[in-house]
């Protein structure tokens, strides 16, 4: 993998910042447009698994994931978030997203970029409940003219016990 | 502690907020969680000798492990020396647990090593007496492992009682090869009392179309039918009931959406077709086995959707062949916090495509990211905010739904006179019998003494 | 619970830390917040039918709404079914509140809808009995809305007592058109006991020049006179007093910086000049009305700066025509946490420039970003750190300021013999009479029983 | 609005990072120098307002703001923070500012940039009290030779119930 | 509160989890921390008049200051007026403390200023009665400052008892010029009960090779011998003991790794050589003074490594000339939280290179970033998770190590008959006598009443 | 000090992001390779010290530091973290690092860069204990071909009372 040119690095940073902004503003349809039609959107659970003597201690990515979605199911989730009948979104929580540590490299396939980023997502419900989610994303971005599409995203939280249910995209 | 009799008005079925208060909670840990059989896992989570997982019974940390002889056993995850957690991992395989504080070593529960024991103890310690505390009763029933701290507790068979028939035929399906749990457990907090969640699962079908209205709306509009197809049966061609298990004579487990009629089977077949002939064959095979099991029945249930095994094991996803089965354990964490642990099980011999779909559907609905639990938890946290805020607790909550209908046969007129061939008190779907039974039994337990020491 | 008599030495006026302890707090929620008239808002916050805002009385969530008939009413924000918050918004307009759990619907407090009620309840539920719990006493007085849970409470008129005269003439000024509250409330936590804040507002003018010394210094140095002009009257040409309301005969509200003399009026005019002739005219009009109201008085107060309406409504910004008026509600949130809600009101008929300036000045001083409250809260959190840390609580706190002078006429000699034409015990500015009255009444309340159920 | 050249993006990032650094070090006079003389510095409250049936649920920016300041009043606030007599600043709290998601675009007026950024501001008082503020800023920056001036700033917290009083600039 | 006699089985030395419960904790603040002599600092932390530092005794905030006359004194850090923290800094130099709330001013503990006191108090306040509360007993012994709230407490000499001999010869070494504390204290939280930490330091040498096994392994593999050299003595050429101080007759301080033989001296010399001839000379000088002090002894200890001064002062790093000496104060912060404050002291007259190395080594091991404390705290937090989770607390913890050997002379056979020339009950290194003494005395204290007011 | 060229700024950002990634993945040997052999790695404590009247109130960097390490002692610490016998690392905590506010300038010595950055380091142990550390770093980086070496690092936490012991590099 090769690092990318400065211009491209900035382009990619701005793409992820733009994406975060759409999500902060609950503009889900515009967000879905950033996803490739064949996106694989994946978030495993984190757990600590002891291996029999000799094996390395592992932090496993178990088999029952938090997200293992394609674009259709993401669209369904987005539809629920936008319904006025959804208790968890009524009133809408306040969300802010800090996207940091963005590192881009050219992927093996031409026109693709492997992009890693870290995040802290803050969510406040009715002034009474604050949940924060912290983790990393490994994205595969596909060049699409002036912009990109997210062809693959794997999210890894640095949390084994989640502070609450998750009605958020990362 | 307030008088429980005054808190629970069993005539009008009004219950005071104080049943959710902190002083009650402390006692619950001893009576409810110290005396009941508690779900701790499934056989398939420990397939090989010395496979183990760590877990909680109430707030008490335990280890469940298949021992060297292949027997599943449970232990306090607490060193007998000074109380350190002997196993800090979530799961794994280990012949021995070696305490990281002073190095006492346990194997299959027995204390087998004490560093420098000659010098340190000079024979003053009897290794046989200082093994890990073993959960006095631990039993696997149809693959479901339950443990109990009370040596005088009734048997697990009696504890489950009516529930066995339902679990056997609709959840465990051992004749088809039984269940396997997908590795890994999802864990998350909900800021509410554990009973708020458990009573919901015991029988609150009434909330579904309201709480989950946004989800239902999204399903209706969505092109993605994978998720809808397992949940909402095609209208009209099925009957649904709630069931109060061990009503009036035992431990109050509750079941919702016991469904009969052809509706759900048809939905399952439609969904299976999309997955190919193997999947369709599987649905037929399931039906064949079920028909055989219930061959003498005129009125045959197809499945039930979910329920609660007292006190805190929620079940869901049971209703459809294409739906992963969730074990949702609602660990108490103080009067207003519940730690949910969710496993997904699938039918072991189902075709890969069916397993994959089942896992997918359960994830969409009941994972920590699930569209159903997100709304439930939003509600539960609001209820908790309203509890025990004097003077609001002067006005008790209302648990009196369908009291008049309790005991009436809710089945369609066509079945009049037909005996109910299976256990449990059948009620209409909209009911609170299961919830009333829950609190009636709970208050009896709370009036007992904590479990005695072994 | 410790004996309150031993905690409050009413001879030497020493008070033990334990009045701020957690067990006392629990009882306060029932006695103080369960029995007193509590401020819940202002008429202008719900101008139209079905306008509402959600709020707290102590820790108890409520809804205040103008009903379809135009009457302002208050309800527990708690579904009668299972306790869910029926209205999760901060404010809005809604004819009905539909509970998001099972969909019970309330309108103007009445239960008007229960999903599937025929099937679910079969007539077993009387809609008239299961409306939202209405706050038994809710009354608007001069636009100020107060609610009270105790059906046997004294009237709001009696509860306010002496306070009415002050509120009427200096805060509400209904003859000038009264107040309007700017939409939106600021909310923030202070890690301290609510009484520490409330006693401060009841009469602690003594702290001002010290706690706010940095602010005063900054004002002095600053080119920006907009903020200074409303606060510090030009020296010498005014007299200031504290006032203990209902002293010895009722509910202990306290007022600080009751000012007479020409000083504040002159300052107000100076500030108004900068804003143009309309503003000057407004200040004159205010003065004209006031003069008329107090025309028989030889000694005329111009205004008071702030105070506390028992138990937890702080007022400030009242002193000047160019200063927004703050309603600061100090919600109890455990023995060492207080949640402050601050609204800004302005005089409704004042010229736009005056309103704008008033809002600006209050924001600079008493918003959550205000320069005054930032210092107060820094002090209050330090006091809380020092409370109930045995053995330090052996040494009680000192509330004995100006005991000897209590009852002496603090007015200048020129007024000797002149009767005080208005209610309340006038004291010198540096005093603790109001604080003593606060704790004397508080301890009486604490010795009563919680309010009975309706 | 057009995105800015890479060089300018970096310049603006460094400007906001420099600004944060001044505030972290209580160098208020230097900070005031970064503000245009006609700055409008605004921070509304966040609240959830239900609209009559038909209207969209809104998260309103109410009428009683947290900041609605001009340069003169900001200078007054800074003067208070620097007085040795100010309890909330004695001893000075420890503050760290994470500035992320910086997105710049050319504004309509020439020589101006519309810059959005997210922040987490951490404040610790005497080891006993930690308050964190999380939100977003929308700035209007004016080119001033090698550097910029802040002509307008609107701050939006993702918090409806604040963890404490605010003696901080954002 | 549970009956302490049933919690502590002094026959088999089994102790129930409940000694770590919250209700017990509340009482500890009054009895243990309200009655014992507590370490508050070292003379060198306040070298000049009016130097001070702020601190805690239990949960109670205090100021320790050298007064204008050069005497070290201690005060509640709490204004006598309304309880504000009068000094919000960590340390500094100040003739006066001026309260930031209303401006009362204290100097050397005396109230010397009250703003507007004539107007506010009119003589109604006696300045002599309202000075800062002075810690009734505060005494520096060999530079170590201790304070005590109980005016009837035994003397500090009697309180330390046997500990004095050890502190004198191995820690304080006043003949060599004594200690100096490096400015600054490290503070961090550990989520555990303070007794879990303190009993460890009192004598738990048994855990070292296990808990710190990873560290020991890293030391062994590392090229960096600076850290290893001060800790692990070269095998064989030394004897090590634990010591139970005031065993059976007083306050139970504990010491671990009292070492005799030539091993540690050799290690110290090896390490010193690397630092140059001055360092070597210093080690020799230390040894010369020690030899002289113990000249009549046949069996001469070289040093002890660490220990616990009851209740909560941990010591470590004492064992070597090249090792900084840690004062680790374990402040209680609720039943399951401990706030650790760690200072590093070095020998004042040691060469700069020795001081620098000593500081470095202590930092690597016992700073908040220290490799030793990181592992200890990981263990302590796990123990705390396991406490008071019914029904696990039915099984008490085991404190019965080396009961049979208690009282036997642990010294090598060559010393048979040789009298022990110094105080304290010598035991083998692997023992729990010190821990048993700790809880025996603790339970006696807990059965006393809280300290009376002065 | 002069600001650096855009290319260099991005290079330095990517270097620090890469470093954070190595630490997140417990790749300590690779991390040690980023350190100059003569590195001084320093983290003082924070405390508030009142000066006699006239002096400015100070937030002192006291004499008993949290880190005052050279490469040898850092290697020893890394060795301990990698031992399977270390309780605090068994199972390994989950760690995420948000690196923000990266500002680089050319240092006086040629080939050196003075780089300041802010950080939030999140650490979760067994789902039960979350500690977060927030602060700033002042680094001296030395150009080393395509990459850099860390010649000096001074870390300052914005915390006087630490949430726990520290088994982390910053
Ligand atoms: S606590 Fe397990 S060996 Fe000591
Ligand atoms: S809780 Fe409101 S309808 Fe059930
Ligand atoms: S609290 Fe110190 S002067 Fe009032
Ligand atoms: Fe639900
Ligand atoms: Fe004030
Ligand atoms: Fe240790």
mmCIF file of C-alpha atoms in Angstrom, chain B residues 50-159:
data_model
loop_
_atom_site.group_PDB
_atom_site.id
_atom_site.type_symbol
_atom_site.label_atom_id
_atom_site.label_comp_id
_atom_site.label_asym_id
_atom_site.label_seq_id
_atom_site.Cartn_x
_atom_site.Cartn_y
_atom_site.Cartn_z
ATOM 1 C CA UNK B 50 -12.177 -27.063 29.680
ATOM 2 C CA UNK B 51 -14.005 -24.657 27.415
ATOM 3 C CA UNK B 52 -15.451 -21.981 29.620
ATOM 4 C CA UNK B 53 -17.152 -18.629 29.704
ATOM 5 C CA UNK B 54 -17.474 -16.120 32.502
ATOM 6 C CA UNK B 55 -20.791 -14.739 33.440
ATOM 7 C CA UNK B 56 -22.998 -13.259 36.131
ATOM 8 C CA UNK B 57 -25.800 -14.568 38.261
ATOM 9 C CA UNK B 58 -27.371 -11.334 39.405
ATOM 10 C CA UNK B 59 -24.349 -9.294 40.382
ATOM 11 C CA UNK B 60 -22.286 -12.352 41.222
ATOM 12 C CA UNK B 61 -19.480 -13.276 38.848
ATOM 13 C CA UNK B 62 -19.263 -16.946 37.906
ATOM 14 C CA UNK B 63 -17.402 -19.265 35.580
ATOM 15 C CA UNK B 64 -19.231 -21.954 33.634
ATOM 16 C CA UNK B 65 -16.921 -24.646 32.343
ATOM 17 C CA UNK B 66 -17.016 -28.104 30.895
ATOM 18 C CA UNK B 67 -14.729 -30.060 33.170
ATOM 19 C CA UNK B 68 -12.114 -32.614 32.175
ATOM 20 C CA UNK B 69 -14.720 -35.355 32.411
ATOM 21 C CA UNK B 70 -17.071 -33.490 30.104
ATOM 22 C CA UNK B 71 -19.533 -32.357 32.752
ATOM 23 C CA UNK B 72 -20.647 -28.741 32.782
ATOM 24 C CA UNK B 73 -20.046 -27.098 36.109
ATOM 25 C CA UNK B 74 -20.190 -23.621 37.571
ATOM 26 C CA UNK B 75 -18.061 -21.764 40.074
ATOM 27 C CA UNK B 76 -17.864 -18.440 41.790
ATOM 28 C CA UNK B 77 -15.261 -16.464 39.841
ATOM 29 C CA UNK B 78 -13.617 -15.545 43.110
ATOM 30 C CA UNK B 79 -10.422 -16.793 44.605
ATOM 31 C CA UNK B 80 -10.974 -18.418 47.987
ATOM 32 C CA UNK B 81 -7.866 -16.735 49.324
ATOM 33 C CA UNK B 82 -8.596 -13.043 48.996
ATOM 34 C CA UNK B 83 -11.432 -12.793 46.548
ATOM 35 C CA UNK B 84 -9.621 -11.888 43.338
ATOM 36 C CA UNK B 85 -11.333 -12.687 40.047
ATOM 37 C CA UNK B 86 -9.603 -15.916 39.057
ATOM 38 C CA UNK B 87 -10.589 -15.704 35.408
ATOM 39 C CA UNK B 88 -10.544 -12.239 33.852
ATOM 40 C CA UNK B 89 -11.412 -13.328 30.311
ATOM 41 C CA UNK B 90 -14.820 -13.441 28.673
ATOM 42 C CA UNK B 91 -14.373 -16.984 27.449
ATOM 43 C CA UNK B 92 -11.738 -19.452 26.385
ATOM 44 C CA UNK B 93 -10.264 -22.785 27.165
ATOM 45 C CA UNK B 94 -8.112 -23.414 30.195
ATOM 46 C CA UNK B 95 -7.347 -26.473 32.220
ATOM 47 C CA UNK B 96 -6.408 -24.384 35.210
ATOM 48 C CA UNK B 97 -7.294 -21.008 36.580
ATOM 49 C CA UNK B 98 -4.321 -19.431 38.227
ATOM 50 C CA UNK B 99 -5.108 -16.488 40.461
ATOM 51 C CA UNK B 100 -3.072 -13.457 39.438
ATOM 52 C CA UNK B 101 -2.724 -12.146 42.995
ATOM 53 C CA UNK B 102 -0.874 -14.880 44.889
ATOM 54 C CA UNK B 103 -0.988 -17.704 42.430
ATOM 55 C CA UNK B 104 -3.399 -20.202 43.928
ATOM 56 C CA UNK B 105 -4.307 -22.602 41.135
ATOM 57 C CA UNK B 106 -7.648 -24.274 40.603
ATOM 58 C CA UNK B 107 -8.500 -27.060 38.206
ATOM 59 C CA UNK B 108 -12.001 -28.351 37.698
ATOM 60 C CA UNK B 109 -12.875 -26.373 40.778
ATOM 61 C CA UNK B 110 -10.310 -28.044 42.996
ATOM 62 C CA UNK B 111 -7.500 -26.134 44.610
ATOM 63 C CA UNK B 112 -4.427 -27.845 43.181
ATOM 64 C CA UNK B 113 -1.659 -25.407 43.799
ATOM 65 C CA UNK B 114 -0.628 -22.912 46.446
ATOM 66 C CA UNK B 115 2.766 -21.290 45.908
ATOM 67 C CA UNK B 116 5.240 -22.158 48.636
ATOM 68 C CA UNK B 117 2.486 -23.945 50.455
ATOM 69 C CA UNK B 118 4.840 -25.802 52.751
ATOM 70 C CA UNK B 119 6.470 -22.673 53.952
ATOM 71 C CA UNK B 120 3.364 -20.525 53.905
ATOM 72 C CA UNK B 121 0.850 -22.928 55.366
ATOM 73 C CA UNK B 122 2.865 -25.823 56.762
ATOM 74 C CA UNK B 123 -0.042 -28.114 56.317
ATOM 75 C CA UNK B 124 -2.426 -25.632 57.843
ATOM 76 C CA UNK B 125 -4.557 -25.563 54.743
ATOM 77 C CA UNK B 126 -6.724 -28.390 53.507
ATOM 78 C CA UNK B 127 -6.796 -28.149 49.731
ATOM 79 C CA UNK B 128 -10.053 -30.044 49.619
ATOM 80 C CA UNK B 129 -11.826 -27.368 51.598
ATOM 81 C CA UNK B 130 -10.563 -24.431 49.588
ATOM 82 C CA UNK B 131 -11.544 -25.208 46.048
ATOM 83 C CA UNK B 132 -13.596 -22.697 44.137
ATOM 84 C CA UNK B 133 -17.106 -22.358 45.477
ATOM 85 C CA UNK B 134 -19.181 -24.502 43.208
ATOM 86 C CA UNK B 135 -22.659 -23.371 42.276
ATOM 87 C CA UNK B 136 -24.582 -25.929 44.316
ATOM 88 C CA UNK B 137 -27.110 -26.657 41.616
ATOM 89 C CA UNK B 138 -26.199 -26.442 37.977
ATOM 90 C CA UNK B 139 -28.057 -28.368 35.348
ATOM 91 C CA UNK B 140 -28.390 -28.433 31.627
ATOM 92 C CA UNK B 141 -31.909 -29.043 30.371
ATOM 93 C CA UNK B 142 -32.259 -29.490 26.654
ATOM 94 C CA UNK B 143 -28.960 -27.700 26.285
ATOM 95 C CA UNK B 144 -30.040 -24.736 28.402
ATOM 96 C CA UNK B 145 -27.838 -24.395 31.454
ATOM 97 C CA UNK B 146 -29.338 -23.070 34.658
ATOM 98 C CA UNK B 147 -27.701 -22.554 38.021
ATOM 99 C CA UNK B 148 -29.097 -21.980 41.479
ATOM 100 C CA UNK B 149 -27.500 -20.955 44.746
ATOM 101 C CA UNK B 150 -30.160 -22.442 46.982
ATOM 102 C CA UNK B 151 -29.361 -26.039 47.908
ATOM 103 C CA UNK B 152 -32.961 -26.551 48.955
ATOM 104 C CA UNK B 153 -34.455 -25.201 45.752
ATOM 105 C CA UNK B 154 -37.068 -27.168 43.868
ATOM 106 C CA UNK B 155 -35.779 -29.140 40.914
ATOM 107 C CA UNK B 156 -35.146 -27.405 37.601
ATOM 108 C CA UNK B 157 -37.900 -29.541 36.104
ATOM 109 C CA UNK B 158 -40.370 -28.243 38.619
ATOM 110 C CA UNK B 159 -39.007 -24.739 38.283
#
